[in-house]
């Protein structure tokens, strides 16, 4: 690397007023990111930008894009991609996993209830017209029990990490959840661009998603 080139973190603004994934309030690298910080510090900003551009170009050439339906231009856009990964450690992931599973079960109970006992409506928690006015509410489903009692086989839970360091749910997508393919392509692109990173982490695989989904659907 040329001495005139800046490293990725040489001009990084560590502002304690904002939540930072990598640095703590004192500007020190968080333990979970130390190895990744050391690995990335060897790259120049220019080289990293080139790698990022190549990854985005690869996404576009493979058709890994999405469209904002409210956008009048109706132009295909590259799915947001960042070569610097967010690390979720084991303990943090266990909390997320428990919460997402609990929420998915709650949503399934909610759907069963509105087509059966309607307790959530009778107790005044949710008004009836909010349910019946939905284009996705089907009167034909009243009293129907799906196989295994499962309505939402797949839940797409949108999460954000707030300034307090906790994860919050933005929305739940169970009508037509999407995004799994982006996760798999994102991981593949990261491995190609910076394959050495994964030699230092025992990261959960994402490529077995289709097989896991098949097994779950068959079990129902």
N, CA and C of each residue as an Amber inpcrd file, in Angstrom:
protein
   660
   0.8440000  -1.1990000   0.0000000   0.0000000   0.0000000   0.0000000
   0.8750000   1.2430000   0.0000000   0.5660000   2.1830000  -0.8510000
   1.3330000   3.4110000  -0.9450000   1.1780000   4.2510000   0.3190000
   2.2590000   4.9690000   0.6650000   2.2200000   5.8000000   1.8670000
   1.2720000   6.9780000   1.6970000   0.9290000   7.2880000   0.4370000
   0.0200000   8.4130000   0.1920000  -1.4270000   7.9910000   0.3130000
  -1.6830000   6.6920000   0.3560000  -3.0470000   6.1970000   0.4540000
  -3.4740000   6.1040000   1.9180000  -4.7080000   6.4600000   2.1520000
  -5.2480000   6.3980000   3.5080000  -5.8440000   5.0240000   3.7690000
  -5.6920000   4.5500000   5.0010000  -6.3400000   3.3060000   5.3710000
  -7.8210000   3.5930000   5.6320000  -8.5880000   2.5460000   5.7530000
 -10.0330000   2.6900000   5.9050000 -10.4040000   3.5520000   7.1170000
  -9.6730000   3.3720000   8.2020000 -10.0470000   4.0480000   9.4450000
  -9.2320000   5.3030000   9.7460000  -8.3360000   5.6880000   8.8360000
  -7.4690000   6.8260000   9.1300000  -8.2260000   8.1430000   9.2610000
  -9.3340000   8.2700000   8.5440000 -10.1220000   9.5020000   8.6220000
 -11.5270000   9.2370000   9.1660000 -11.6670000   8.1190000   9.8690000
 -12.9740000   7.7310000  10.4080000 -13.3650000   8.6520000  11.5600000
 -14.5660000   9.1550000  11.5340000 -15.0490000  10.0890000  12.5520000
 -15.7150000   9.3260000  13.6930000 -15.0450000   9.2580000  14.8270000
 -15.5880000   8.5760000  15.9990000 -16.3570000   9.5970000  16.8390000
 -17.6230000   9.6970000  16.5660000 -18.4530000  10.6760000  17.2710000
 -19.2120000   9.9870000  18.3950000 -18.9010000  10.2890000  19.6440000
 -19.5530000   9.6130000  20.7760000 -21.0440000   9.9100000  20.8900000
 -21.5350000  10.9060000  20.1440000 -22.9630000  11.2440000  20.2170000
 -23.8120000  10.2100000  19.4790000 -23.1780000   9.4150000  18.6270000
 -23.9130000   8.4460000  17.8360000 -23.4770000   7.0280000  18.1950000
 -24.4250000   6.1100000  18.1030000 -24.1100000   4.7110000  18.3680000
 -23.1930000   4.1820000  17.2750000 -22.1320000   3.5210000  17.6710000
 -21.1530000   2.9910000  16.7240000 -21.0130000   1.4950000  16.9430000
 -21.1110000   0.7330000  15.8550000 -20.9940000  -0.7160000  15.9560000
 -19.5820000  -1.1310000  16.3550000 -18.5780000  -0.4080000  15.8770000
 -17.1940000  -0.8450000  16.0230000 -16.5010000  -0.2510000  17.2460000
 -16.7330000   1.0390000  17.4770000 -16.0190000   1.7270000  18.5520000
 -16.9520000   2.0490000  19.7190000 -16.3800000   1.9950000  20.9300000
 -17.1650000   2.3490000  22.1110000 -17.1180000   3.8590000  22.3370000
 -17.6970000   4.3180000  23.4400000 -17.7950000   5.7570000  23.7030000
 -16.4320000   6.4270000  23.8480000 -15.4130000   5.6460000  24.2280000
 -14.0620000   6.2020000  24.4040000 -13.2270000   6.1190000  23.1260000
 -13.8250000   5.5790000  22.0620000 -13.0980000   5.4770000  20.8040000
 -12.2820000   4.2120000  20.6510000 -12.4370000   3.2870000  21.5890000
 -11.7130000   2.0160000  21.5130000 -12.5140000   0.9910000  20.7160000
 -11.7960000   0.1060000  20.0320000 -12.4650000  -0.9330000  19.2420000
 -13.1300000  -1.9300000  20.1860000 -14.4050000  -2.2240000  19.9120000
 -15.1140000  -3.2140000  20.7250000 -14.4970000  -4.5930000  20.5040000
 -14.5050000  -5.3850000  21.5560000 -13.8340000  -6.6810000  21.5160000
 -14.3060000  -7.5510000  20.3530000 -15.6030000  -7.5640000  20.1020000
 -16.1470000  -8.4330000  19.0630000 -15.6760000  -8.0200000  17.6670000
 -15.2520000  -6.7660000  17.5160000 -14.8120000  -6.2710000  16.2060000
 -13.2970000  -6.1700000  16.0790000 -12.5410000  -6.5170000  17.1160000
 -11.0980000  -6.2960000  17.1000000 -10.4110000  -7.0290000  15.9450000
 -10.7220000  -8.3090000  15.7650000 -10.0930000  -9.0890000  14.7000000
 -10.4360000  -8.5160000  13.3380000 -11.7050000  -8.1830000  13.1350000
 -12.1310000  -7.6210000  11.8690000 -11.4620000  -6.2660000  11.6210000
 -11.3420000  -5.4660000  12.6700000 -10.6800000  -4.1680000  12.5680000
  -9.2270000  -4.3370000  12.1230000  -8.5370000  -5.2880000  12.7240000
  -7.1350000  -5.5310000  12.3700000  -7.0040000  -5.9770000  10.9170000
  -7.9250000  -6.8220000  10.4670000  -7.8740000  -7.3150000   9.0940000
  -8.1400000  -6.2020000   8.0790000  -9.1090000  -5.3650000   8.3650000
  -9.4960000  -4.3200000   7.4210000  -8.5420000  -3.1300000   7.4510000
  -7.8360000  -2.9650000   8.5350000  -6.9210000  -1.8270000   8.6510000
  -5.7920000  -1.9060000   7.6330000  -5.5430000  -3.0930000   7.0980000
  -4.4910000  -3.2440000   6.1060000  -4.8980000  -2.8110000   4.7130000
  -6.1730000  -2.4840000   4.5210000  -6.6560000  -2.0570000   3.2010000
  -6.6900000  -0.5360000   3.1190000  -6.3530000  -0.0340000   1.9370000
  -6.4840000   1.4030000   1.7180000  -7.9410000   1.7270000   1.3890000
  -8.3230000   2.9560000   1.6020000  -9.6930000   3.3810000   1.2860000
  -9.9760000   3.2150000  -0.1930000  -8.9590000   3.5050000  -1.0290000
  -9.1300000   3.4000000  -2.4790000  -9.3540000   1.9580000  -2.9210000
  -8.5240000   1.0430000  -2.3850000  -8.6810000  -0.3690000  -2.7500000
 -10.0090000  -0.9230000  -2.2590000 -10.4050000  -0.5220000  -1.0710000
 -11.6680000  -1.0040000  -0.5160000 -12.8430000  -0.5080000  -1.3460000
 -12.7620000   0.7430000  -1.8110000 -13.8210000   1.3020000  -2.6530000
 -13.9180000   0.5430000  -3.9700000 -12.7830000   0.1500000  -4.5270000
 -12.7780000  -0.6060000  -5.7800000 -13.4140000  -1.9830000  -5.5830000
 -13.0660000  -2.6260000  -4.4640000 -13.6630000  -3.9220000  -4.1650000
 -15.1730000  -3.8110000  -4.0100000 -15.6070000  -2.7530000  -3.3630000
 -17.0320000  -2.5340000  -3.1440000 -17.7500000  -2.2980000  -4.4670000
 -17.1280000  -1.5150000  -5.3560000 -17.7200000  -1.2410000  -6.6760000
 -17.8190000  -2.5160000  -7.5070000 -16.7950000  -3.3680000  -7.4200000
 -16.8160000  -4.6280000  -8.1640000 -17.9430000  -5.5350000  -7.6670000
 -18.1350000  -5.5520000  -6.3660000 -19.2010000  -6.3750000  -5.7900000
 -20.5660000  -5.8810000  -6.2530000 -20.7570000  -4.5630000  -6.2600000
 -22.0260000  -3.9880000  -6.7060000 -22.2660000  -4.2760000  -8.1860000
 -21.1940000  -4.1720000  -8.9870000 -21.3190000  -4.4610000 -10.4200000
 -21.6940000  -5.9200000 -10.6400000 -21.1220000  -6.7950000  -9.8040000
 -21.4490000  -8.2170000  -9.9010000 -22.9160000  -8.4480000  -9.5780000
 -23.4330000  -7.7420000  -8.5640000 -24.8470000  -7.8420000  -8.2090000
 -25.7160000  -7.4550000  -9.3970000 -25.3810000  -6.3440000 -10.0150000
 -26.1970000  -5.8320000 -11.1230000 -26.1550000  -6.7820000 -12.3140000
 -24.9680000  -7.3040000 -12.6360000 -24.8130000  -8.1980000 -13.7870000
 -25.5520000  -9.5160000 -13.5870000 -25.6910000  -9.9230000 -12.3220000
 -26.4060000 -11.1680000 -12.0240000 -27.9060000 -10.9380000 -11.8590000
 -28.3190000  -9.6630000 -11.9390000 -29.7450000  -9.3650000 -11.7780000
 -30.1960000  -9.3450000 -10.3360000 -29.2380000  -9.1640000  -9.4160000
 -29.5870000  -9.1090000  -7.9930000 -29.9920000  -7.6770000  -7.6750000
 -31.2080000  -7.3340000  -8.0520000 -31.7150000  -5.9770000  -7.9110000
 -33.1100000  -6.0040000  -7.2970000 -33.6260000  -4.8340000  -7.0160000
 -34.9940000  -4.7270000  -6.5270000 -35.6090000  -3.4550000  -7.0970000
 -36.9060000  -3.3640000  -7.0250000 -37.6140000  -2.2140000  -7.5770000
 -38.5350000  -1.6170000  -6.5240000 -38.4630000  -0.2970000  -6.3790000
 -39.3660000   0.4140000  -5.4860000 -40.6320000   0.7110000  -6.2750000
 -41.7350000   0.0750000  -5.8900000 -42.9500000   0.1510000  -6.6930000
 -43.5850000   1.5350000  -6.6920000 -43.2440000   2.3440000  -5.7100000
 -43.7830000   3.6930000  -5.6780000 -42.9110000   4.6690000  -6.4550000
 -41.7730000   4.1780000  -6.9410000 -40.8510000   5.0190000  -7.6990000
 -41.3690000   5.1730000  -9.1210000 -41.6080000   6.4040000  -9.5510000
 -42.1620000   6.6520000 -10.8710000 -41.2060000   6.2240000 -11.9850000
 -39.8960000   6.2420000 -11.6990000 -38.9410000   5.8430000 -12.7190000
 -38.9480000   4.3310000 -12.9340000 -39.4060000   3.5870000 -11.9620000
 -39.4810000   2.1230000 -12.0350000 -38.1410000   1.5340000 -12.4690000
 -37.0690000   2.0530000 -11.9060000 -35.7240000   1.6290000 -12.2680000
 -35.2200000   0.5740000 -11.3010000 -34.6200000  -0.4770000 -11.8730000
 -34.0440000  -1.5170000 -11.0400000 -32.8470000  -0.9590000 -10.2660000
 -32.7980000  -1.2510000  -8.9780000 -31.7170000  -0.7530000  -8.1380000
 -30.9610000  -1.9180000  -7.5160000 -29.6560000  -1.7070000  -7.3400000
 -28.8360000  -2.7370000  -6.7160000 -29.1880000  -2.8240000  -5.2330000
 -29.3300000  -4.0440000  -4.7500000 -29.6460000  -4.2190000  -3.3390000
 -28.5040000  -3.6580000  -2.4940000 -28.8170000  -2.8580000  -1.4620000
 -27.7680000  -2.2510000  -0.6350000 -26.7820000  -3.2950000  -0.1130000
 -25.5070000  -3.0160000  -0.3390000 -24.4760000  -3.9800000   0.0310000
 -23.2940000  -3.2440000   0.6380000 -22.7450000  -3.8040000   1.6980000
 -21.6050000  -3.2050000   2.3790000 -20.5720000  -4.2930000   2.6290000
 -19.3530000  -4.0680000   2.1470000 -18.2990000  -5.0580000   2.3350000
 -17.8440000  -5.1780000   3.7930000 -18.2010000  -4.1970000   4.5980000
 -17.8370000  -4.2920000   6.0120000 -19.0070000  -4.9360000   6.7520000
 -18.8530000  -6.1690000   7.1810000 -19.9890000  -6.9060000   7.7600000
 -20.3380000  -6.4610000   9.1730000 -21.5760000  -6.6120000   9.5160000
 -22.0170000  -6.4140000  10.9030000 -21.8740000  -7.7480000  11.6180000
 -21.2410000  -7.7290000  12.7580000 -21.0290000  -8.9570000  13.5250000
 -22.0890000  -9.0690000  14.6200000 -22.7450000 -10.1990000  14.6330000
 -23.6970000 -10.5140000  15.7020000 -23.1290000 -11.7100000  16.4500000
 -22.7000000 -11.4860000  17.6810000 -22.0730000 -12.5780000  18.4150000
 -23.1150000 -13.5970000  18.8810000 -22.6260000 -14.6830000  19.4660000
 -23.4950000 -15.8100000  19.8220000 -24.6060000 -15.4010000  20.7960000
 -24.2390000 -14.6860000  21.8480000 -25.2330000 -14.3010000  22.8580000
 -26.2910000 -13.3690000  22.2710000 -25.8390000 -12.4360000  21.4480000
 -26.7620000 -11.4880000  20.8250000 -27.7050000 -12.2150000  19.8750000
 -27.1370000 -13.1690000  19.1220000 -27.9590000 -13.9150000  18.1780000
 -29.0050000 -14.7690000  18.8920000 -28.6400000 -15.3620000  20.0290000
 -29.6040000 -16.1730000  20.7770000 -30.8000000 -15.3300000  21.2110000
 -30.5340000 -14.0860000  21.6140000 -31.6190000 -13.1870000  22.0160000
 -32.5150000 -12.8640000  20.8240000 -31.9040000 -12.5640000  19.6810000
 -32.6710000 -12.2630000  18.4750000 -33.5070000 -13.4740000  18.0590000
 -32.8820000 -14.6480000  18.0780000 -33.5680000 -15.8690000  17.6600000
 -34.7890000 -16.1470000  18.5260000 -34.6210000 -16.0300000  19.8490000
 -35.7540000 -16.2620000  20.7490000 -36.8720000 -15.2610000  20.4900000
 -36.5000000 -13.9960000  20.2970000 -37.4980000 -12.9590000  20.0800000
 -38.2500000 -13.1280000  18.7830000 -37.5260000 -13.4510000  17.7140000
 -38.1620000 -13.6160000  16.4010000 -39.0850000 -14.8300000  16.4020000
 -38.6560000 -15.9250000  17.0140000 -39.4990000 -17.1190000  17.1010000
 -40.7490000 -16.8440000  17.9290000 -40.5760000 -16.1570000  19.0400000
 -41.7210000 -15.8100000  19.8860000 -42.7060000 -14.9330000  19.1130000
 -42.1730000 -13.9740000  18.3740000 -43.0320000 -13.0660000  17.6100000
 -43.7650000 -13.8090000  16.4860000 -43.0640000 -14.7290000  15.8370000
 -43.6720000 -15.5040000  14.7620000 -44.8140000 -16.3680000  15.2880000
 -44.6090000 -16.9710000  16.4660000 -45.6680000 -17.7810000  17.0820000
 -46.8560000 -16.9000000  17.4790000 -46.5590000 -15.7090000  17.9890000
 -47.6270000 -14.7840000  18.3850000 -48.4610000 -14.3710000  17.1720000
 -47.8070000 -14.1240000  16.0480000 -48.5170000 -13.7500000  14.8300000
 -49.3880000 -14.8930000  14.3380000 -48.8850000 -16.1130000  14.4690000
 -49.6670000 -17.2720000  14.0600000 -50.9070000 -17.4260000  14.9370000
 -50.7570000 -17.2110000  16.2520000 -51.9060000 -17.2510000  17.1770000
 -52.9000000 -16.1400000  16.8490000 -52.3720000 -14.9740000  16.4560000
 -53.2340000 -13.8450000  16.0990000 -54.0970000 -14.1920000  14.8860000
 -53.4920000 -14.7680000  13.8660000 -54.2450000 -15.1230000  12.6560000
 -55.2900000 -16.1870000  12.9790000 -54.9030000 -17.1810000  13.7880000
 -55.8710000 -18.2150000  14.1740000 -57.0450000 -17.5830000  14.9190000
 -56.7590000 -16.6620000  15.8070000 -57.7910000 -16.0400000  16.6350000
 -58.7990000 -15.2480000  15.8080000 -58.3310000 -14.4840000  14.8260000
 -59.2760000 -13.6550000  14.0540000 -60.1610000 -14.5020000  13.1430000
 -59.7450000 -15.7340000  12.8730000 -60.5750000 -16.6260000  12.0610000
 -61.3340000 -17.6530000  12.9120000 -61.1780000 -17.5700000  14.2360000
 -61.8560000 -18.5040000  15.1250000 -62.5470000 -17.7760000  16.2820000
 -61.9100000 -17.6830000  17.4400000 -62.5580000 -17.1480000  18.6400000
 -62.7280000 -15.6290000  18.6320000 -61.8460000 -14.9280000  17.9090000
 -61.8900000 -13.4510000  17.8350000 -61.7820000 -12.7840000  19.2180000
 -61.0280000 -13.3960000  20.1200000 -60.8640000 -12.8290000  21.4620000
 -60.2100000 -11.4540000  21.4130000 -59.2510000 -11.2790000  20.5010000
 -58.5310000 -10.0070000  20.4280000 -59.4530000  -8.8700000  19.9990000
 -60.5450000  -9.2360000  19.3010000 -61.5480000  -8.2450000  18.8870000
 -62.5750000  -8.0410000  19.9920000 -63.0420000  -9.1230000  20.5840000
 -64.0540000  -9.0560000  21.6420000 -63.5520000  -8.2920000  22.8650000
 -62.2530000  -8.4010000  23.1300000 -61.6750000  -7.7170000  24.2790000
 -61.2670000  -6.2770000  23.9520000 -61.5680000  -5.8360000  22.7480000
 -61.3250000  -4.4530000  22.3710000 -59.8760000  -4.0800000  22.1340000
 -59.0220000  -5.0740000  21.9430000 -57.6010000  -4.8000000  21.7050000
 -57.3850000  -4.2820000  20.2880000 -58.0930000  -4.8970000  19.3360000
 -58.0370000  -4.4520000  17.9350000 -59.4720000  -4.3030000  17.4400000
 -59.8310000  -3.1600000  16.8310000 -61.2080000  -2.9690000  16.3470000
 -61.5260000  -3.8900000  15.1660000 -62.7660000  -4.3250000  15.0920000
 -63.1990000  -5.2580000  14.0600000 -62.9740000  -4.7100000  12.6520000
 -63.3000000  -3.4110000  12.4420000 -63.2040000  -2.8640000  11.0880000
 -61.7630000  -2.7950000  10.5840000 -60.8080000  -2.7700000  11.5030000
 -59.3990000  -2.7700000  11.0960000 -59.0300000  -4.1140000  10.4730000
 -59.6850000  -5.1580000  10.9430000 -59.4410000  -6.4930000  10.4010000
 -60.2080000  -6.7090000   9.1100000 -61.5000000  -6.4730000   9.1590000
 -62.3600000  -6.7930000   8.0050000 -62.1370000  -5.8630000   6.8180000
 -61.5720000  -4.6820000   7.0510000 -61.3260000  -3.7530000   5.9430000
 -60.0400000  -4.0690000   5.1880000 -59.2510000  -4.9980000   5.7250000
 -57.9990000  -5.3670000   5.0620000 -58.2820000  -6.1800000   3.8060000
 -57.5600000  -5.8580000   2.7420000 -57.7290000  -6.5800000   1.4740000
 -57.2740000  -8.0360000   1.6040000 -56.4960000  -8.3270000   2.6270000
 -55.9670000  -9.6810000   2.8000000 -56.8190000 -10.5330000   3.7440000
 -57.8890000  -9.9330000   4.2840000 -58.7830000 -10.6960000   5.1530000
 -59.7660000 -11.4840000   4.2930000 -59.8460000 -12.7870000   4.5290000
 -60.7270000 -13.6530000   3.7400000 -61.7850000 -14.2860000   4.6370000
 -63.0450000 -13.9390000   4.4000000 -64.1290000 -14.5280000   5.1920000
 -64.2020000 -16.0360000   4.9920000 -63.7670000 -16.4900000   3.8070000
 -63.7960000 -17.9270000   3.5180000 -62.9010000 -18.7320000   4.4420000
 -61.9550000 -18.0370000   5.1220000 -61.0240000 -18.7240000   6.0110000
 -61.5710000 -18.8910000   7.4310000 -62.7180000 -18.2960000   7.7120000
 -63.2860000 -18.3980000   9.0600000 -63.5640000 -19.8630000   9.4050000
 -62.9980000 -20.3030000  10.5320000 -63.1920000 -21.6750000  10.9890000
 -62.3060000 -22.7050000  10.3230000 -61.4760000 -22.2650000   9.3710000
 -60.5910000 -23.1990000   8.6670000 -59.2920000 -23.3820000   9.4490000
 -58.8940000 -24.6270000   9.6220000 -57.6220000 -24.9420000  10.2750000
 -56.6330000 -25.4430000   9.2260000 -55.5480000 -24.7170000   8.9810000
 -54.5530000 -25.1530000   8.0020000 -53.7590000 -26.3430000   8.5310000
 -53.0770000 -27.0740000   7.6580000 -52.2650000 -28.2190000   8.1040000
 -51.2600000 -27.8080000   9.1780000 -51.2640000 -28.5510000  10.2730000
 -50.3410000 -28.2560000  11.3610000 -50.7020000 -27.0150000  12.1480000
 -51.8020000 -26.3830000  11.8000000 -52.2070000 -25.1580000  12.4740000
 -51.3060000 -23.9680000  12.1690000 -50.5440000 -24.0650000  11.0820000
 -49.5710000 -23.0190000  10.7420000 -50.1000000 -22.1560000   9.5910000
 -50.2120000 -20.8700000   9.8680000 -50.6090000 -19.9080000   8.8360000
 -49.3780000 -19.2420000   8.2120000 -48.4810000 -18.7870000   9.0550000
 -47.3020000 -18.0610000   8.5680000 -46.0720000 -18.9660000   8.5810000
 -45.9010000 -19.7200000   7.5110000 -44.7680000 -20.6410000   7.4350000
 -43.4410000 -19.8900000   7.3730000 -43.4650000 -18.7180000   6.7870000
 -42.2450000 -17.9120000   6.6590000 -42.5520000 -16.5080000   7.1720000
 -41.7000000 -16.0080000   8.0370000 -41.8520000 -14.6400000   8.5320000
 -40.6080000 -13.8350000   8.1760000 -40.8150000 -12.6890000   7.5590000
 -39.7190000 -11.7770000   7.2610000 -39.7540000 -10.6470000   8.2780000
 -38.8790000 -10.6990000   9.2700000 -38.8790000  -9.7080000  10.3450000
 -37.8080000  -8.6580000  10.0830000 -38.2260000  -7.4120000   9.8950000
 -37.2820000  -6.3180000   9.6610000 -36.7960000  -5.7660000  10.9970000
 -35.4850000  -5.8470000  11.2110000 -34.8950000  -5.4170000  12.4740000
 -33.9810000  -4.2070000  12.2870000 -33.8990000  -3.3940000  13.3220000
 -32.9100000  -2.3170000  13.3730000 -32.2120000  -2.3890000  14.7290000
 -30.9850000  -1.8940000  14.7720000 -30.2800000  -1.8020000  16.0440000
 -30.2730000  -0.3460000  16.4660000 -30.8800000  -0.0820000  17.6120000
 -31.0730000   1.2950000  18.0650000 -29.8210000   1.8010000  18.7990000
 -29.8520000   3.0850000  19.1250000 -28.7260000   3.7140000  19.8150000
 -28.4700000   3.1160000  21.1920000 -29.4740000   2.4520000  21.7610000
 -29.2840000   1.8170000  23.0710000 -28.6500000   0.4300000  22.9520000
 -28.3120000   0.0450000  21.7110000 -27.6630000  -1.2400000  21.4870000
 -28.6110000  -2.4090000  21.3900000 -29.9140000  -2.1460000  21.4760000
 -30.9160000  -3.2090000  21.4060000 -31.5500000  -3.2600000  20.0090000
 -32.0400000  -4.4460000  19.6650000 -32.7150000  -4.6190000  18.3830000
 -34.2170000  -4.3750000  18.5280000 -34.7810000  -3.7170000  17.5200000
 -36.2140000  -3.4380000  17.5020000 -36.7900000  -3.8800000  16.1560000
 -38.0740000  -4.2430000  16.1850000 -38.7550000  -4.6920000  14.9690000
 -39.4090000  -3.5010000  14.2790000 -39.0680000  -3.3120000  13.0160000
 -39.7140000  -2.2740000  12.2150000 -41.0610000  -2.7640000  11.7050000
 -41.0740000  -3.9640000  11.1640000 -42.3190000  -4.5380000  10.6550000
 -42.1500000  -6.0380000  10.4690000 -43.2910000  -6.7050000  10.3440000
 -43.3020000  -8.1410000  10.0860000 -43.8980000  -8.3840000   8.7090000
 -43.1990000  -9.1450000   7.8960000 -43.6890000  -9.4890000   6.5670000
 -44.0170000 -10.9780000   6.5290000 -45.3030000 -11.2830000   6.5610000
 -45.6920000 -12.6940000   6.5060000 -46.5910000 -12.9830000   5.3070000
 -47.0840000 -11.9230000   4.6650000 -47.9430000 -12.1430000   3.4860000
 -47.0960000 -12.6180000   2.3080000 -46.0090000 -11.9100000   2.0530000
 -45.1260000 -12.2870000   0.9510000 -43.6980000 -11.9000000   1.3260000
 -43.1100000 -12.6080000   2.3030000 -41.7630000 -12.2490000   2.7590000
 -40.7140000 -12.4930000   1.6870000 -39.7740000 -11.5920000   1.5900000
 -38.6970000 -11.7350000   0.6160000 -37.3850000 -11.3330000   1.2700000
 -36.2970000 -11.5430000   0.5630000 -35.0090000 -11.0910000   1.0530000
 -34.0010000 -12.1870000   1.3180000 -34.4410000 -13.4420000   1.3600000
 -33.5100000 -14.5330000   1.6520000 -32.4310000 -14.6330000   0.5810000
 -32.8250000 -14.5060000  -0.6720000 -31.8440000 -14.6020000  -1.7590000
 -30.7810000 -13.5240000  -1.6470000 -31.1840000 -12.3350000  -1.1670000
 -30.2170000 -11.2500000  -0.9890000 -29.1980000 -11.5990000   0.0970000
 -29.6680000 -12.2490000   1.1480000 -28.7670000 -12.6560000   2.2390000
 -27.7110000 -13.6270000   1.7090000 -28.1450000 -14.6060000   0.9390000
 -27.2290000 -15.6130000   0.4050000 -26.2400000 -14.9820000  -0.5740000
 -26.7370000 -14.1100000  -1.4570000 -25.8610000 -13.4450000  -2.4340000
 -24.8950000 -12.4880000  -1.7460000 -25.3660000 -11.8330000  -0.6960000
 -24.5140000 -10.9310000   0.0760000 -23.3370000 -11.6980000   0.6760000
 -23.6210000 -12.8380000   1.2780000 -22.5740000 -13.6560000   1.8970000
 -21.5830000 -14.1560000   0.8320000 -22.1080000 -14.5750000  -0.3270000
 -21.2510000 -15.0650000  -1.4030000 -20.3140000 -13.9700000  -1.9090000
 -20.8590000 -12.7620000  -2.0880000 -20.0560000 -11.6310000  -2.5650000
 -18.9720000 -11.2660000  -1.5630000 -19.3070000 -11.3120000  -0.2870000
 -18.3350000 -10.9790000   0.7540000 -17.2060000 -12.0030000   0.7900000
 -17.5470000 -13.2670000   0.6320000 -16.5220000 -14.3140000   0.6430000
 -15.5750000 -14.1820000  -0.5450000 -16.1300000 -13.7850000  -1.6980000
 -15.2910000 -13.6280000  -2.8850000 -14.3560000 -12.4360000  -2.7550000
 -14.8660000 -11.3530000  -2.2160000 -14.0710000 -10.1280000  -2.1260000
 -13.0390000 -10.1880000  -0.9970000 -13.4300000 -10.7480000   0.1450000
 -12.5500000 -10.7790000   1.3150000 -12.6250000 -12.1510000   1.9790000
 -12.2230000 -13.1570000   1.1970000 -12.3860000 -14.5320000   1.6670000
 -11.6030000 -14.8240000   2.9400000 -10.4940000 -14.0820000   3.1620000
  -9.6690000 -14.3410000   4.3340000 -10.3610000 -14.0500000   5.6490000
 -11.3840000 -13.1900000   5.6220000 -12.1000000 -12.8160000   6.8440000
 -12.7400000 -14.0310000   7.5050000 -13.3010000 -14.9160000   6.7040000
 -14.0380000 -16.0580000   7.2510000 -13.1270000 -17.1200000   7.8630000
 -11.8280000 -17.0140000   7.6040000 -10.8910000 -17.9400000   8.2400000
 -10.7110000 -17.6200000   9.7290000 -11.1440000 -16.4370000  10.1330000
 -10.9660000 -15.9980000  11.5170000 -12.2650000 -16.0500000  12.3280000
 -13.3680000 -16.4400000  11.6760000 -14.6600000 -16.4570000  12.3780000
 -15.3990000 -17.7590000  12.1030000 -16.1000000 -18.2190000  13.1060000
 -16.9470000 -19.4050000  12.9640000 -18.3730000 -18.9290000  12.6750000
 -18.5450000 -18.4010000  11.4650000 -19.8300000 -17.7950000  11.1000000
 -20.8540000 -18.8620000  10.7230000 -22.0910000 -18.6360000  11.1290000
 -23.1780000 -19.5360000  10.7440000 -23.3420000 -19.5120000   9.2220000
 -23.5820000 -20.6690000   8.6470000 -23.8220000 -20.7350000   7.2110000
 -25.2330000 -20.2630000   6.8830000 -25.4280000 -19.7510000   5.6720000
 -26.7590000 -19.3320000   5.2310000 -27.2080000 -20.1150000   4.0000000
 -26.2980000 -20.9230000   3.4560000 -26.6030000 -21.6240000   2.2090000
 -27.5240000 -22.8160000   2.4000000 -27.7580000 -23.2340000   3.6600000
 -28.6240000 -24.3840000   3.9070000 -30.0780000 -23.9660000   4.1110000
 -30.3870000 -22.7080000   3.8140000 -31.7490000 -22.1990000   4.0450000
 -32.7920000 -23.0120000   3.2780000 -32.5510000 -23.2460000   1.9900000
 -33.5450000 -23.9380000   1.1580000 -33.8310000 -25.3350000   1.6970000
 -32.7850000 -26.0520000   2.1190000 -32.9620000 -27.3970000   2.6510000
 -33.7340000 -27.3610000   3.9650000 -33.4060000 -26.3970000   4.8160000
 -34.1160000 -26.2570000   6.0950000 -35.5910000 -25.9350000   5.8700000
 -35.8590000 -25.0440000   4.9040000 -37.2470000 -24.6860000   4.5950000
 -38.0120000 -25.9010000   4.0810000 -37.3780000 -26.6740000   3.2170000
 -38.0250000 -27.8790000   2.6800000 -38.3850000 -28.8450000   3.7990000
 -37.4620000 -29.0560000   4.7110000 -37.7110000 -29.9880000   5.8080000
 -38.8510000 -29.5180000   6.7010000 -38.9130000 -28.2110000   6.9400000
 -39.9890000 -27.6630000   7.7740000 -41.3360000 -27.7990000   7.0790000
 -41.3810000 -27.4980000   5.7810000 -42.6330000 -27.6000000   5.0360000
 -43.1100000 -29.0520000   4.9620000 -42.1650000 -29.9670000   4.8000000
 -42.5300000 -31.3850000   4.7340000 -43.0360000 -31.8850000   6.0920000
 -42.5160000 -31.3250000   7.1670000 -42.9380000 -31.7650000   8.5020000
 -44.3730000 -31.3580000   8.8110000 -44.8460000 -30.2820000   8.1620000
 -46.2200000 -29.8310000   8.3700000 -47.1940000 -30.7840000   7.7080000
